[in-house]
Amino acid sequence: NPDDQSDLAVKPRAKSQRPPMYKVLLLNDDFTPMEFVVHVLERLFHMTHAQAIEIMLTVHRRGLAVVGVFSHEVAETKVAQVMELARRQQHPLQCTMEKE
Ligand code: TYC
């Protein structure tokens, strides 16, 4: 843009600098009780009972599902909270995050 005073300026459709967002993923396993997963989804991800059952069954059938999309900090906190609840109940439930 030859008329501009700096290279930083006006690309009309330049992307806004939104911070990257992170998907929180819940993984299936053969041992964690379905009702525990439903409880986690209700408690930590503020789902209704019906939504929580639906997502839990998606994980159960497909192997994993996205349970929410958050900033890096919130995603890390959610993953840590899921892992801590599972650890306390000695369930092997796994939860990870992935850049969108
Ligand atoms: N597959 C588990 C069972 O049959 C249920 C389950 C669902 C476990 C979702 C983990 O993230 C999970 N008891």
mmCIF file with all atom_site columns, C-alpha atoms and ligand atoms in Angstrom:
data_model
loop_
_atom_site.group_PDB
_atom_site.id
_atom_site.type_symbol
_atom_site.label_atom_id
_atom_site.label_alt_id
_atom_site.label_comp_id
_atom_site.label_asym_id
_atom_site.label_entity_id
_atom_site.label_seq_id
_atom_site.pdbx_PDB_ins_code
_atom_site.Cartn_x
_atom_site.Cartn_y
_atom_site.Cartn_z
_atom_site.occupancy
_atom_site.B_iso_or_equiv
_atom_site.pdbx_formal_charge
_atom_site.auth_seq_id
_atom_site.auth_comp_id
_atom_site.auth_asym_id
_atom_site.auth_atom_id
_atom_site.pdbx_PDB_model_num
ATOM   1   C CA . ASN A 1 1   ? 0.000   0.000   0.000  1.00 0.00 ? 1   ASN A CA 1
ATOM   2   C CA . PRO A 1 2   ? 2.363   2.696   -1.250 1.00 0.00 ? 2   PRO A CA 1
ATOM   3   C CA . ASP A 1 3   ? 0.449   5.626   0.256  1.00 0.00 ? 3   ASP A CA 1
ATOM   4   C CA . ASP A 1 4   ? 0.578   4.266   3.758  1.00 0.00 ? 4   ASP A CA 1
ATOM   5   C CA . GLN A 1 5   ? 3.109   5.514   6.230  1.00 0.00 ? 5   GLN A CA 1
ATOM   6   C CA . SER A 1 6   ? 3.689   2.165   7.810  1.00 0.00 ? 6   SER A CA 1
ATOM   7   C CA . ASP A 1 7   ? 3.481   -1.446  6.835  1.00 0.00 ? 7   ASP A CA 1
ATOM   8   C CA . LEU A 1 8   ? 1.214   -2.119  9.774  1.00 0.00 ? 8   LEU A CA 1
ATOM   9   C CA . ALA A 1 9   ? -1.718  -0.178  8.506  1.00 0.00 ? 9   ALA A CA 1
ATOM   10  C CA . VAL A 1 10  ? -4.594  -0.688  6.249  1.00 0.00 ? 10  VAL A CA 1
ATOM   11  C CA . LYS A 1 11  ? -5.055  -3.946  4.610  1.00 0.00 ? 11  LYS A CA 1
ATOM   12  C CA . PRO A 1 12  ? -8.806  -3.538  4.393  1.00 0.00 ? 12  PRO A CA 1
ATOM   13  C CA . ARG A 1 13  ? -9.621  -7.155  5.120  1.00 0.00 ? 13  ARG A CA 1
ATOM   14  C CA . ALA A 1 14  ? -6.753  -7.882  7.448  1.00 0.00 ? 14  ALA A CA 1
ATOM   15  C CA . LYS A 1 15  ? -7.800  -10.356 10.085 1.00 0.00 ? 15  LYS A CA 1
ATOM   16  C CA . SER A 1 16  ? -8.574  -8.880  13.462 1.00 0.00 ? 16  SER A CA 1
ATOM   17  C CA . GLN A 1 17  ? -6.158  -10.147 16.084 1.00 0.00 ? 17  GLN A CA 1
ATOM   18  C CA . ARG A 1 18  ? -8.547  -12.369 17.966 1.00 0.00 ? 18  ARG A CA 1
ATOM   19  C CA . PRO A 1 19  ? -6.759  -14.616 20.429 1.00 0.00 ? 19  PRO A CA 1
ATOM   20  C CA . PRO A 1 20  ? -6.724  -18.243 19.327 1.00 0.00 ? 20  PRO A CA 1
ATOM   21  C CA . MET A 1 21  ? -9.501  -20.404 20.757 1.00 0.00 ? 21  MET A CA 1
ATOM   22  C CA . TYR A 1 22  ? -9.136  -23.960 22.008 1.00 0.00 ? 22  TYR A CA 1
ATOM   23  C CA . LYS A 1 23  ? -11.451 -26.928 21.715 1.00 0.00 ? 23  LYS A CA 1
ATOM   24  C CA . VAL A 1 24  ? -11.793 -29.024 24.850 1.00 0.00 ? 24  VAL A CA 1
ATOM   25  C CA . LEU A 1 25  ? -12.145 -32.690 23.876 1.00 0.00 ? 25  LEU A CA 1
ATOM   26  C CA . LEU A 1 26  ? -13.493 -35.535 25.953 1.00 0.00 ? 26  LEU A CA 1
ATOM   27  C CA . LEU A 1 27  ? -12.174 -39.016 25.092 1.00 0.00 ? 27  LEU A CA 1
ATOM   28  C CA . ASN A 1 28  ? -13.967 -42.316 25.384 1.00 0.00 ? 28  ASN A CA 1
ATOM   29  C CA . ASP A 1 29  ? -12.736 -45.239 27.461 1.00 0.00 ? 29  ASP A CA 1
ATOM   30  C CA . ASP A 1 30  ? -14.271 -48.562 28.480 1.00 0.00 ? 30  ASP A CA 1
ATOM   31  C CA . PHE A 1 31  ? -14.433 -47.964 32.235 1.00 0.00 ? 31  PHE A CA 1
ATOM   32  C CA . THR A 1 32  ? -15.659 -44.507 33.221 1.00 0.00 ? 32  THR A CA 1
ATOM   33  C CA . PRO A 1 33  ? -19.349 -44.783 34.117 1.00 0.00 ? 33  PRO A CA 1
ATOM   34  C CA . MET A 1 34  ? -21.721 -42.960 31.801 1.00 0.00 ? 34  MET A CA 1
ATOM   35  C CA . GLU A 1 35  ? -23.382 -41.207 34.736 1.00 0.00 ? 35  GLU A CA 1
ATOM   36  C CA . PHE A 1 36  ? -20.044 -39.809 35.900 1.00 0.00 ? 36  PHE A CA 1
ATOM   37  C CA . VAL A 1 37  ? -19.392 -38.304 32.458 1.00 0.00 ? 37  VAL A CA 1
ATOM   38  C CA . VAL A 1 38  ? -22.891 -36.802 32.451 1.00 0.00 ? 38  VAL A CA 1
ATOM   39  C CA . HIS A 1 39  ? -22.216 -35.333 35.892 1.00 0.00 ? 39  HIS A CA 1
ATOM   40  C CA . VAL A 1 40  ? -18.923 -33.781 34.698 1.00 0.00 ? 40  VAL A CA 1
ATOM   41  C CA . LEU A 1 41  ? -20.608 -32.225 31.665 1.00 0.00 ? 41  LEU A CA 1
ATOM   42  C CA . GLU A 1 42  ? -23.402 -30.750 33.779 1.00 0.00 ? 42  GLU A CA 1
ATOM   43  C CA . ARG A 1 43  ? -21.112 -29.513 36.531 1.00 0.00 ? 43  ARG A CA 1
ATOM   44  C CA . LEU A 1 44  ? -18.142 -28.131 34.596 1.00 0.00 ? 44  LEU A CA 1
ATOM   45  C CA . PHE A 1 45  ? -19.624 -27.316 31.209 1.00 0.00 ? 45  PHE A CA 1
ATOM   46  C CA . HIS A 1 46  ? -23.043 -26.066 32.354 1.00 0.00 ? 46  HIS A CA 1
ATOM   47  C CA . MET A 1 47  ? -25.005 -28.415 30.126 1.00 0.00 ? 47  MET A CA 1
ATOM   48  C CA . THR A 1 48  ? -28.579 -29.455 30.769 1.00 0.00 ? 48  THR A CA 1
ATOM   49  C CA . HIS A 1 49  ? -29.082 -33.127 31.658 1.00 0.00 ? 49  HIS A CA 1
ATOM   50  C CA . ALA A 1 50  ? -30.366 -33.807 28.112 1.00 0.00 ? 50  ALA A CA 1
ATOM   51  C CA . GLN A 1 51  ? -27.401 -32.043 26.463 1.00 0.00 ? 51  GLN A CA 1
ATOM   52  C CA . ALA A 1 52  ? -24.962 -33.855 28.745 1.00 0.00 ? 52  ALA A CA 1
ATOM   53  C CA . ILE A 1 53  ? -26.443 -37.257 27.855 1.00 0.00 ? 53  ILE A CA 1
ATOM   54  C CA . GLU A 1 54  ? -26.285 -36.411 24.153 1.00 0.00 ? 54  GLU A CA 1
ATOM   55  C CA . ILE A 1 55  ? -22.609 -35.372 24.267 1.00 0.00 ? 55  ILE A CA 1
ATOM   56  C CA . MET A 1 56  ? -21.659 -38.325 26.500 1.00 0.00 ? 56  MET A CA 1
ATOM   57  C CA . LEU A 1 57  ? -23.277 -40.716 24.003 1.00 0.00 ? 57  LEU A CA 1
ATOM   58  C CA . THR A 1 58  ? -21.459 -39.008 21.124 1.00 0.00 ? 58  THR A CA 1
ATOM   59  C CA . VAL A 1 59  ? -18.142 -39.604 22.904 1.00 0.00 ? 59  VAL A CA 1
ATOM   60  C CA . HIS A 1 60  ? -19.159 -43.194 23.692 1.00 0.00 ? 60  HIS A CA 1
ATOM   61  C CA . ARG A 1 61  ? -20.059 -43.958 20.049 1.00 0.00 ? 61  ARG A CA 1
ATOM   62  C CA . ARG A 1 62  ? -17.493 -41.908 18.139 1.00 0.00 ? 62  ARG A CA 1
ATOM   63  C CA . GLY A 1 63  ? -14.518 -41.953 20.487 1.00 0.00 ? 63  GLY A CA 1
ATOM   64  C CA . LEU A 1 64  ? -14.391 -38.262 21.291 1.00 0.00 ? 64  LEU A CA 1
ATOM   65  C CA . ALA A 1 65  ? -16.335 -35.034 21.095 1.00 0.00 ? 65  ALA A CA 1
ATOM   66  C CA . VAL A 1 66  ? -15.757 -31.322 21.502 1.00 0.00 ? 66  VAL A CA 1
ATOM   67  C CA . VAL A 1 67  ? -17.392 -30.249 24.748 1.00 0.00 ? 67  VAL A CA 1
ATOM   68  C CA . GLY A 1 68  ? -16.635 -26.534 24.437 1.00 0.00 ? 68  GLY A CA 1
ATOM   69  C CA . VAL A 1 69  ? -14.417 -23.868 22.883 1.00 0.00 ? 69  VAL A CA 1
ATOM   70  C CA . PHE A 1 70  ? -12.589 -21.472 25.195 1.00 0.00 ? 70  PHE A CA 1
ATOM   71  C CA . SER A 1 71  ? -9.634  -19.122 25.560 1.00 0.00 ? 71  SER A CA 1
ATOM   72  C CA . HIS A 1 72  ? -6.341  -20.894 26.302 1.00 0.00 ? 72  HIS A CA 1
ATOM   73  C CA . GLU A 1 73  ? -6.555  -20.112 30.014 1.00 0.00 ? 73  GLU A CA 1
ATOM   74  C CA . VAL A 1 74  ? -10.150 -21.254 30.451 1.00 0.00 ? 74  VAL A CA 1
ATOM   75  C CA . ALA A 1 75  ? -9.561  -24.399 28.357 1.00 0.00 ? 75  ALA A CA 1
ATOM   76  C CA . GLU A 1 76  ? -6.550  -25.327 30.527 1.00 0.00 ? 76  GLU A CA 1
ATOM   77  C CA . THR A 1 77  ? -8.623  -24.829 33.661 1.00 0.00 ? 77  THR A CA 1
ATOM   78  C CA . LYS A 1 78  ? -11.497 -26.981 32.320 1.00 0.00 ? 78  LYS A CA 1
ATOM   79  C CA . VAL A 1 79  ? -9.112  -29.796 31.351 1.00 0.00 ? 79  VAL A CA 1
ATOM   80  C CA . ALA A 1 80  ? -7.455  -29.679 34.777 1.00 0.00 ? 80  ALA A CA 1
ATOM   81  C CA . GLN A 1 81  ? -10.846 -29.725 36.540 1.00 0.00 ? 81  GLN A CA 1
ATOM   82  C CA . VAL A 1 82  ? -12.079 -32.725 34.535 1.00 0.00 ? 82  VAL A CA 1
ATOM   83  C CA . MET A 1 83  ? -8.835  -34.619 35.143 1.00 0.00 ? 83  MET A CA 1
ATOM   84  C CA . GLU A 1 84  ? -8.947  -33.837 38.871 1.00 0.00 ? 84  GLU A CA 1
ATOM   85  C CA . LEU A 1 85  ? -12.571 -34.990 39.279 1.00 0.00 ? 85  LEU A CA 1
ATOM   86  C CA . ALA A 1 86  ? -11.772 -38.198 37.374 1.00 0.00 ? 86  ALA A CA 1
ATOM   87  C CA . ARG A 1 87  ? -8.603  -38.805 39.385 1.00 0.00 ? 87  ARG A CA 1
ATOM   88  C CA . ARG A 1 88  ? -10.462 -38.352 42.686 1.00 0.00 ? 88  ARG A CA 1
ATOM   89  C CA . GLN A 1 89  ? -12.988 -41.016 41.648 1.00 0.00 ? 89  GLN A CA 1
ATOM   90  C CA . GLN A 1 90  ? -10.249 -43.197 40.117 1.00 0.00 ? 90  GLN A CA 1
ATOM   91  C CA . HIS A 1 91  ? -11.833 -43.134 36.671 1.00 0.00 ? 91  HIS A CA 1
ATOM   92  C CA . PRO A 1 92  ? -9.537  -43.214 33.617 1.00 0.00 ? 92  PRO A CA 1
ATOM   93  C CA . LEU A 1 93  ? -11.466 -40.435 31.848 1.00 0.00 ? 93  LEU A CA 1
ATOM   94  C CA . GLN A 1 94  ? -9.223  -38.301 29.630 1.00 0.00 ? 94  GLN A CA 1
ATOM   95  C CA . CYS A 1 95  ? -9.754  -34.713 28.555 1.00 0.00 ? 95  CYS A CA 1
ATOM   96  C CA . THR A 1 96  ? -7.460  -32.698 26.282 1.00 0.00 ? 96  THR A CA 1
ATOM   97  C CA . MET A 1 97  ? -7.401  -29.398 24.417 1.00 0.00 ? 97  MET A CA 1
ATOM   98  C CA . GLU A 1 98  ? -6.529  -28.528 20.848 1.00 0.00 ? 98  GLU A CA 1
ATOM   99  C CA . LYS A 1 99  ? -6.096  -25.209 19.051 1.00 0.00 ? 99  LYS A CA 1
ATOM   100 C CA . GLU A 1 100 ? -9.129  -24.494 16.878 1.00 0.00 ? 100 GLU A CA 1
HETATM 101 N N1 . TYC B 2 .   ? -17.636 -45.858 27.291 1.00 0.00 ? 1   TYC B N1 1
HETATM 102 C C1 . TYC B 2 .   ? -18.025 -45.630 28.684 1.00 0.00 ? 1   TYC B C1 1
HETATM 103 C C2 . TYC B 2 .   ? -18.913 -46.771 29.152 1.00 0.00 ? 1   TYC B C2 1
HETATM 104 O O1 . TYC B 2 .   ? -19.399 -47.537 28.350 1.00 0.00 ? 1   TYC B O1 1
HETATM 105 C C3 . TYC B 2 .   ? -18.793 -44.315 28.848 1.00 0.00 ? 1   TYC B C3 1
HETATM 106 C C4 . TYC B 2 .   ? -17.965 -43.110 28.537 1.00 0.00 ? 1   TYC B C4 1
HETATM 107 C C5 . TYC B 2 .   ? -18.491 -42.071 27.809 1.00 0.00 ? 1   TYC B C5 1
HETATM 108 C C6 . TYC B 2 .   ? -16.653 -43.019 29.018 1.00 0.00 ? 1   TYC B C6 1
HETATM 109 C C7 . TYC B 2 .   ? -17.748 -40.923 27.531 1.00 0.00 ? 1   TYC B C7 1
HETATM 110 C C8 . TYC B 2 .   ? -15.886 -41.874 28.733 1.00 0.00 ? 1   TYC B C8 1
HETATM 111 O O2 . TYC B 2 .   ? -15.715 -39.701 27.775 1.00 0.00 ? 1   TYC B O2 1
HETATM 112 C C9 . TYC B 2 .   ? -16.439 -40.839 28.013 1.00 0.00 ? 1   TYC B C9 1
HETATM 113 N N2 . TYC B 2 .   ? -19.116 -46.875 30.454 1.00 0.00 ? 1   TYC B N2 1
#
